[in-house]
Tab-separated table of C-alpha atoms in Angstrom:
chain	number	residue	atom	x	y	z
A	713	MET	CA	-1.795	-18.511	5.115
A	714	SER	CA	-0.526	-14.601	5.978
A	715	ASN	CA	-3.588	-12.002	6.205
A	716	ARG	CA	-0.410	-9.607	5.635
A	717	PHE	CA	-0.451	-10.873	1.864
A	718	LEU	CA	-3.967	-10.774	1.024
A	719	THR	CA	-3.570	-7.528	2.667
A	720	TYR	CA	-1.355	-6.906	0.172
A	721	LEU	CA	-3.234	-7.937	-2.398
A	722	GLU	CA	-6.156	-5.776	-1.589
A	723	HIS	CA	-4.021	-2.946	-1.588
A	724	GLU	CA	-2.571	-3.880	-4.999
A	725	HIS	CA	-5.845	-4.204	-6.531
A	726	GLN	CA	-6.788	-1.184	-5.840
A	727	ARG	CA	-3.468	0.345	-7.380
A	728	LEU	CA	-4.290	-1.214	-10.359
A	729	GLU	CA	-7.990	0.075	-10.816
A	730	ARG	CA	-6.241	3.661	-10.201
A	731	ALA	CA	-3.946	2.895	-12.476
A	732	VAL	CA	-6.955	1.792	-15.131
A	733	ALA	CA	-9.026	4.775	-14.024
A	734	ASP	CA	-5.944	7.279	-14.835
A	735	GLU	CA	-5.430	5.505	-17.905
A	736	TYR	CA	-8.615	5.949	-19.216
A	737	ARG	CA	-9.126	9.617	-18.334
A	738	LYS	CA	-6.014	10.222	-20.907
A	739	LEU	CA	-7.444	12.479	-23.788
A	740	LEU	CA	-5.417	8.791	-25.725
A	741	PRO	CA	-6.125	5.985	-23.684
A	742	ASP	CA	-3.145	2.838	-24.475
A	743	THR	CA	-5.518	0.005	-25.075
A	744	VAL	CA	-2.777	-2.503	-24.584
A	745	LYS	CA	-1.884	-0.752	-21.700
A	746	LEU	CA	-5.548	-0.836	-20.482
A	747	ALA	CA	-5.588	-4.938	-21.190
A	748	ARG	CA	-2.435	-5.828	-19.708
A	749	LEU	CA	-3.613	-3.342	-16.201
A	750	LYS	CA	-7.313	-5.173	-16.545
A	751	LYS	CA	-5.588	-9.155	-16.984
A	752	THR	CA	-2.885	-8.386	-14.132
A	753	LYS	CA	-6.011	-7.059	-12.184
A	754	LEU	CA	-8.439	-10.011	-12.727
A	755	ALA	CA	-5.430	-12.060	-11.690
A	756	ILE	CA	-5.037	-10.282	-8.472
A	757	LYS	CA	-9.033	-10.498	-7.686
A	758	ASP	CA	-8.465	-14.089	-8.214
A	759	GLN	CA	-5.982	-14.536	-6.248
A	760	ILE	CA	-7.951	-12.252	-3.266
A	761	SER	CA	-11.134	-14.749	-3.758
A	762	ALA	CA	-8.462	-18.244	-3.359
A	763	TRP	CA	-6.869	-16.442	-0.525
A	764	ARG	CA	-10.724	-15.390	1.244
A	765	THR	CA	-11.702	-19.556	0.591
A	766	ASP	CA	-8.617	-21.198	1.806
A	767	LEU	CA	-8.445	-18.714	5.170
A	768	GLY	CA	-12.272	-19.338	5.701
A	769	THR	CA	-11.720	-23.045	5.533
A	770	LEU	CA	-8.800	-23.434	7.904
A	771	ALA	CA	-10.827	-21.244	10.118
A	772	ALA	CA	-13.783	-23.669	9.800
A	773	HIS	CA	-11.981	-26.677	11.202
């Protein structure tokens, strides 16, 4: 397991968070784009959680 990949996922999650915020600031936000961004952001969050769990399990052994 690589901490570099976890760092990448965290940066990607932050980027998606900014993209969602930027879209909401538009006069007419694209709801389809927002849904796609939120879905991707949630998937990244789930991956981060899984990686942290795996890293914690490895550290305990």
